[in-house]
Amino acid sequence: GGGATITPQQLIAAQAKQNATFIEEEEKRMRKMQARQDKELEQMMAFEIKMGELQRERDAAAELQARKDEAKRRAKERAARKRAEDKRLREAKRLATEEAEEAQRIAVTRAMFEKERELRAQRTRQEKVLRRKARAKEEERLRKQEEHRLQTQRIMQEQQNAIKRRMKEMELAEQERSALVEKKQAEDRHRKQMRRAQMEARIQR
């Protein structure tokens, strides 16, 4: 026929090309598969690491909780011991306080009795002193009263004497004034008479 004839060389070349393509695709597929396996391996390792970390965290948390529980237990024991000790101390303090209060009551009662006895004796002494002072004061008051009466009597007498002297002086002064007035009036009358006489004498001439 009229179709193109393929030479053996061309056939070999085509076969070689086809083989090369197949090899390339196979290599590509192998690389992909290798990458996927690498990724899976990486993910597995990461998962293992993560699980290890989680386990360590759980262990640490459990250990911490155990330490907390132990600390709490010890704290409770300490608190219980402290409560018991506080109660014992409170009871001892209460007893000591009651004893001290009783002793104080006895001491106060005794002191009050002694104080009252001393006060009674003191009041008796003070009353004696006050009575003595009152007597002396009354005597002094009477002495001063008499002295004042005599002094007042003397002053009144002196005042009366002074009034009498003053009245006498005023009386004398009035007499002197009356005498002067009378003398002046007589002189005035005499002068008037003299002037009248002189005037009459001039008229007669």
mmCIF file of C-alpha atoms in Angstrom:
data_model
loop_
_atom_site.group_PDB
_atom_site.id
_atom_site.type_symbol
_atom_site.label_atom_id
_atom_site.label_comp_id
_atom_site.label_asym_id
_atom_site.label_seq_id
_atom_site.Cartn_x
_atom_site.Cartn_y
_atom_site.Cartn_z
ATOM 1 C CA GLY A 1 0.000 0.000 0.000
ATOM 2 C CA GLY A 2 0.180 3.557 0.131
ATOM 3 C CA GLY A 3 0.660 3.889 4.082
ATOM 4 C CA ALA A 4 3.920 5.028 5.678
ATOM 5 C CA THR A 5 6.224 2.226 6.543
ATOM 6 C CA ILE A 6 7.766 2.212 10.104
ATOM 7 C CA THR A 7 11.357 1.292 10.056
ATOM 8 C CA PRO A 8 12.866 -0.905 12.743
ATOM 9 C CA GLN A 9 14.930 2.082 13.977
ATOM 10 C CA GLN A 10 11.821 4.150 14.430
ATOM 11 C CA LEU A 11 10.153 1.325 16.260
ATOM 12 C CA ILE A 12 13.120 0.982 18.599
ATOM 13 C CA ALA A 13 13.189 4.727 19.147
ATOM 14 C CA ALA A 14 9.451 4.803 19.929
ATOM 15 C CA GLN A 15 9.826 1.888 22.279
ATOM 16 C CA ALA A 16 12.770 3.565 24.023
ATOM 17 C CA LYS A 17 10.740 6.774 24.441
ATOM 18 C CA GLN A 18 7.803 4.847 25.841
ATOM 19 C CA ASN A 19 10.129 3.034 28.243
ATOM 20 C CA ALA A 20 11.673 6.338 29.406
ATOM 21 C CA THR A 21 8.191 7.798 30.079
ATOM 22 C CA PHE A 22 7.198 4.725 32.077
ATOM 23 C CA ILE A 23 10.408 4.851 34.125
ATOM 24 C CA GLU A 24 9.890 8.570 34.829
ATOM 25 C CA GLU A 25 6.293 8.016 35.967
ATOM 26 C CA GLU A 26 7.376 5.106 38.136
ATOM 27 C CA GLU A 27 10.088 7.185 39.730
ATOM 28 C CA LYS A 28 7.555 9.954 40.344
ATOM 29 C CA ARG A 29 5.164 7.511 41.951
ATOM 30 C CA MET A 30 7.950 6.073 44.115
ATOM 31 C CA ARG A 31 8.946 9.591 45.250
ATOM 32 C CA LYS A 32 5.341 10.366 46.166
ATOM 33 C CA MET A 33 5.029 7.127 48.059
ATOM 34 C CA GLN A 34 8.330 7.806 49.861
ATOM 35 C CA ALA A 35 7.191 11.336 50.790
ATOM 36 C CA ARG A 36 3.884 9.980 52.102
ATOM 37 C CA GLN A 37 5.696 7.347 54.145
ATOM 38 C CA ASP A 38 8.104 10.010 55.487
ATOM 39 C CA LYS A 39 5.129 12.188 56.462
ATOM 40 C CA GLU A 40 3.349 9.301 58.160
ATOM 41 C CA LEU A 41 6.523 8.405 60.026
ATOM 42 C CA GLU A 42 6.937 12.062 61.100
ATOM 43 C CA GLN A 43 3.301 12.160 62.291
ATOM 44 C CA MET A 44 3.778 8.929 64.230
ATOM 45 C CA MET A 45 6.926 10.293 65.881
ATOM 46 C CA ALA A 46 5.131 13.537 66.739
ATOM 47 C CA PHE A 47 2.234 11.515 68.174
ATOM 48 C CA GLU A 48 4.641 9.422 70.247
ATOM 49 C CA ILE A 49 6.378 12.565 71.521
ATOM 50 C CA LYS A 50 3.003 14.134 72.332
ATOM 51 C CA MET A 51 1.837 11.021 74.165
ATOM 52 C CA GLY A 52 5.097 10.966 76.122
ATOM 53 C CA GLU A 53 4.640 14.618 77.114
ATOM 54 C CA LEU A 54 1.023 13.948 78.156
ATOM 55 C CA GLN A 55 2.125 10.991 80.243
ATOM 56 C CA ARG A 56 4.837 13.053 81.920
ATOM 57 C CA GLU A 57 2.294 15.834 82.610
ATOM 58 C CA ARG A 58 -0.151 13.292 84.078
ATOM 59 C CA ASP A 59 2.620 11.817 86.216
ATOM 60 C CA ALA A 60 3.694 15.312 87.393
ATOM 61 C CA ALA A 61 0.067 16.267 88.139
ATOM 62 C CA ALA A 62 -0.465 13.032 90.058
ATOM 63 C CA GLU A 63 2.744 13.604 92.040
ATOM 64 C CA LEU A 64 1.720 17.227 92.756
ATOM 65 C CA GLN A 65 -1.730 16.089 93.886
ATOM 66 C CA ALA A 66 -0.142 13.440 96.098
ATOM 67 C CA ARG A 67 2.121 16.106 97.649
ATOM 68 C CA LYS A 68 -0.906 18.409 98.142
ATOM 69 C CA ASP A 69 -2.894 15.599 99.739
ATOM 70 C CA GLU A 70 0.021 14.819 102.041
ATOM 71 C CA ALA A 71 0.433 18.495 102.936
ATOM 72 C CA LYS A 72 -3.324 18.784 103.580
ATOM 73 C CA ARG A 73 -3.244 15.698 105.802
ATOM 74 C CA ARG A 74 -0.305 17.099 107.780
ATOM 75 C CA ALA A 75 -2.022 20.513 108.045
ATOM 76 C CA LYS A 76 -5.188 18.833 109.376
ATOM 77 C CA GLU A 77 -3.118 16.919 111.919
ATOM 78 C CA ARG A 78 -1.335 20.139 112.949
ATOM 79 C CA ALA A 79 -4.669 21.992 113.198
ATOM 80 C CA ALA A 80 -6.150 19.184 115.306
ATOM 81 C CA ARG A 81 -3.083 19.214 117.594
ATOM 82 C CA LYS A 82 -3.270 23.027 117.841
ATOM 83 C CA ARG A 83 -6.995 22.921 118.663
ATOM 84 C CA ALA A 84 -6.357 20.381 121.398
ATOM 85 C CA GLU A 85 -3.448 22.477 122.757
ATOM 86 C CA ASP A 86 -5.521 25.700 122.577
ATOM 87 C CA LYS A 87 -8.368 23.986 124.429
ATOM 88 C CA ARG A 88 -5.963 22.751 127.108
ATOM 89 C CA LEU A 89 -4.456 26.238 127.453
ATOM 90 C CA ARG A 90 -7.902 27.853 127.610
ATOM 91 C CA GLU A 91 -8.975 25.458 130.339
ATOM 92 C CA ALA A 92 -5.749 26.046 132.281
ATOM 93 C CA LYS A 93 -6.171 29.815 131.830
ATOM 94 C CA ARG A 94 -9.812 29.639 132.968
ATOM 95 C CA LEU A 95 -8.859 27.728 136.111
ATOM 96 C CA ALA A 96 -5.984 30.134 136.831
ATOM 97 C CA THR A 97 -8.302 33.118 136.270
ATOM 98 C CA GLU A 98 -10.948 31.690 138.606
ATOM 99 C CA GLU A 99 -8.329 31.066 141.290
ATOM 100 C CA ALA A 100 -6.873 34.572 140.823
ATOM 101 C CA GLU A 101 -10.361 36.133 140.947
ATOM 102 C CA GLU A 102 -11.203 34.255 144.154
ATOM 103 C CA ALA A 103 -7.909 35.356 145.725
ATOM 104 C CA GLN A 104 -8.614 38.921 144.527
ATOM 105 C CA ARG A 105 -12.130 38.853 146.036
ATOM 106 C CA ILE A 106 -10.736 37.724 149.394
ATOM 107 C CA ALA A 107 -8.007 40.402 149.260
ATOM 108 C CA VAL A 108 -10.514 43.127 148.289
ATOM 109 C CA THR A 109 -12.927 42.123 151.074
ATOM 110 C CA ARG A 110 -10.114 42.188 153.624
ATOM 111 C CA ALA A 111 -8.801 45.504 152.280
ATOM 112 C CA MET A 112 -12.321 47.013 152.372
ATOM 113 C CA PHE A 113 -12.790 45.894 155.982
ATOM 114 C CA GLU A 114 -9.429 47.401 156.977
ATOM 115 C CA LYS A 115 -10.196 50.585 155.029
ATOM 116 C CA GLU A 116 -13.609 50.966 156.685
ATOM 117 C CA ARG A 117 -12.070 50.513 160.143
ATOM 118 C CA GLU A 118 -9.374 53.079 159.339
ATOM 119 C CA LEU A 119 -12.011 55.484 157.927
ATOM 120 C CA ARG A 120 -14.102 55.183 161.105
ATOM 121 C CA ALA A 121 -11.058 55.975 163.262
ATOM 122 C CA GLN A 122 -10.128 58.853 160.925
ATOM 123 C CA ARG A 123 -13.683 60.266 161.040
ATOM 124 C CA THR A 124 -13.634 60.154 164.860
ATOM 125 C CA ARG A 125 -10.303 62.032 164.896
ATOM 126 C CA GLN A 126 -11.541 64.556 162.328
ATOM 127 C CA GLU A 127 -14.786 65.165 164.271
ATOM 128 C CA LYS A 128 -12.800 65.938 167.426
ATOM 129 C CA VAL A 129 -10.571 68.345 165.478
ATOM 130 C CA LEU A 130 -13.605 69.956 163.796
ATOM 131 C CA ARG A 131 -15.415 70.402 167.141
ATOM 132 C CA ARG A 132 -12.298 71.998 168.606
ATOM 133 C CA LYS A 133 -11.948 74.264 165.566
ATOM 134 C CA ALA A 134 -15.679 75.136 165.651
ATOM 135 C CA ARG A 135 -15.394 76.175 169.310
ATOM 136 C CA ALA A 136 -12.317 78.285 168.595
ATOM 137 C CA LYS A 137 -14.059 79.809 165.540
ATOM 138 C CA GLU A 138 -17.184 80.665 167.542
ATOM 139 C CA GLU A 139 -15.083 82.272 170.267
ATOM 140 C CA GLU A 140 -13.187 84.254 167.620
ATOM 141 C CA ARG A 141 -16.489 85.271 165.972
ATOM 142 C CA LEU A 142 -17.904 86.536 169.290
ATOM 143 C CA ARG A 143 -14.656 88.422 170.042
ATOM 144 C CA LYS A 144 -14.702 90.054 166.586
ATOM 145 C CA GLN A 145 -18.422 90.812 166.902
ATOM 146 C CA GLU A 146 -17.834 92.611 170.210
ATOM 147 C CA GLU A 147 -14.802 94.381 168.781
ATOM 148 C CA HIS A 148 -16.856 95.446 165.743
ATOM 149 C CA ARG A 149 -19.717 96.654 167.987
ATOM 150 C CA LEU A 150 -17.321 98.776 170.043
ATOM 151 C CA GLN A 151 -15.622 100.094 166.901
ATOM 152 C CA THR A 152 -18.992 100.952 165.345
ATOM 153 C CA GLN A 153 -20.098 102.657 168.560
ATOM 154 C CA ARG A 154 -16.846 104.680 168.594
ATOM 155 C CA ILE A 155 -17.216 105.650 164.914
ATOM 156 C CA MET A 156 -20.857 106.711 165.434
ATOM 157 C CA GLN A 157 -19.826 108.776 168.476
ATOM 158 C CA GLU A 158 -17.022 110.385 166.466
ATOM 159 C CA GLN A 159 -19.440 111.103 163.591
ATOM 160 C CA GLN A 160 -21.960 112.667 166.013
ATOM 161 C CA ASN A 161 -19.192 114.774 167.540
ATOM 162 C CA ALA A 162 -18.051 115.828 164.049
ATOM 163 C CA ILE A 163 -21.637 116.745 163.094
ATOM 164 C CA LYS A 164 -22.011 118.795 166.265
ATOM 165 C CA ARG A 165 -18.701 120.582 165.551
ATOM 166 C CA ARG A 166 -19.787 121.232 161.978
ATOM 167 C CA MET A 167 -23.167 122.564 163.086
ATOM 168 C CA LYS A 168 -21.427 124.856 165.584
ATOM 169 C CA GLU A 169 -18.991 126.030 162.872
ATOM 170 C CA MET A 170 -21.891 126.637 160.457
ATOM 171 C CA GLU A 171 -23.806 128.526 163.181
ATOM 172 C CA LEU A 172 -20.790 130.728 163.905
ATOM 173 C CA ALA A 173 -20.208 131.306 160.207
ATOM 174 C CA GLU A 174 -23.882 132.284 159.754
ATOM 175 C CA GLN A 175 -23.604 134.695 162.697
ATOM 176 C CA GLU A 176 -20.456 136.213 161.148
ATOM 177 C CA ARG A 177 -22.145 136.475 157.742
ATOM 178 C CA SER A 178 -25.260 138.098 159.294
ATOM 179 C CA ALA A 179 -23.050 140.535 161.212
ATOM 180 C CA LEU A 180 -21.146 141.450 158.017
ATOM 181 C CA VAL A 181 -24.373 141.892 156.055
ATOM 182 C CA GLU A 182 -25.816 144.056 158.841
ATOM 183 C CA LYS A 183 -22.600 146.106 159.014
ATOM 184 C CA LYS A 184 -22.591 146.584 155.217
ATOM 185 C CA GLN A 185 -26.243 147.619 155.265
ATOM 186 C CA ALA A 186 -25.534 150.140 158.071
ATOM 187 C CA GLU A 187 -22.549 151.505 156.097
ATOM 188 C CA ASP A 188 -24.714 151.746 152.946
ATOM 189 C CA ARG A 189 -27.439 153.577 154.918
ATOM 190 C CA HIS A 190 -24.831 155.914 156.416
ATOM 191 C CA ARG A 191 -23.325 156.702 152.987
ATOM 192 C CA LYS A 192 -26.761 157.367 151.533
ATOM 193 C CA GLN A 193 -27.601 159.694 154.495
ATOM 194 C CA MET A 194 -24.290 161.524 154.033
ATOM 195 C CA ARG A 195 -24.903 162.001 150.286
ATOM 196 C CA ARG A 196 -28.427 163.179 150.959
ATOM 197 C CA ALA A 197 -27.191 165.639 153.606
ATOM 198 C CA GLN A 198 -24.482 166.938 151.229
ATOM 199 C CA MET A 199 -27.028 167.379 148.417
ATOM 200 C CA GLU A 200 -29.451 169.226 150.750
ATOM 201 C CA ALA A 201 -26.596 171.492 151.929
ATOM 202 C CA ARG A 202 -25.710 172.366 148.273
ATOM 203 C CA ILE A 203 -29.338 173.093 147.481
ATOM 204 C CA GLN A 204 -29.713 175.410 150.491
ATOM 205 C CA ARG A 205 -26.648 177.418 149.373
#
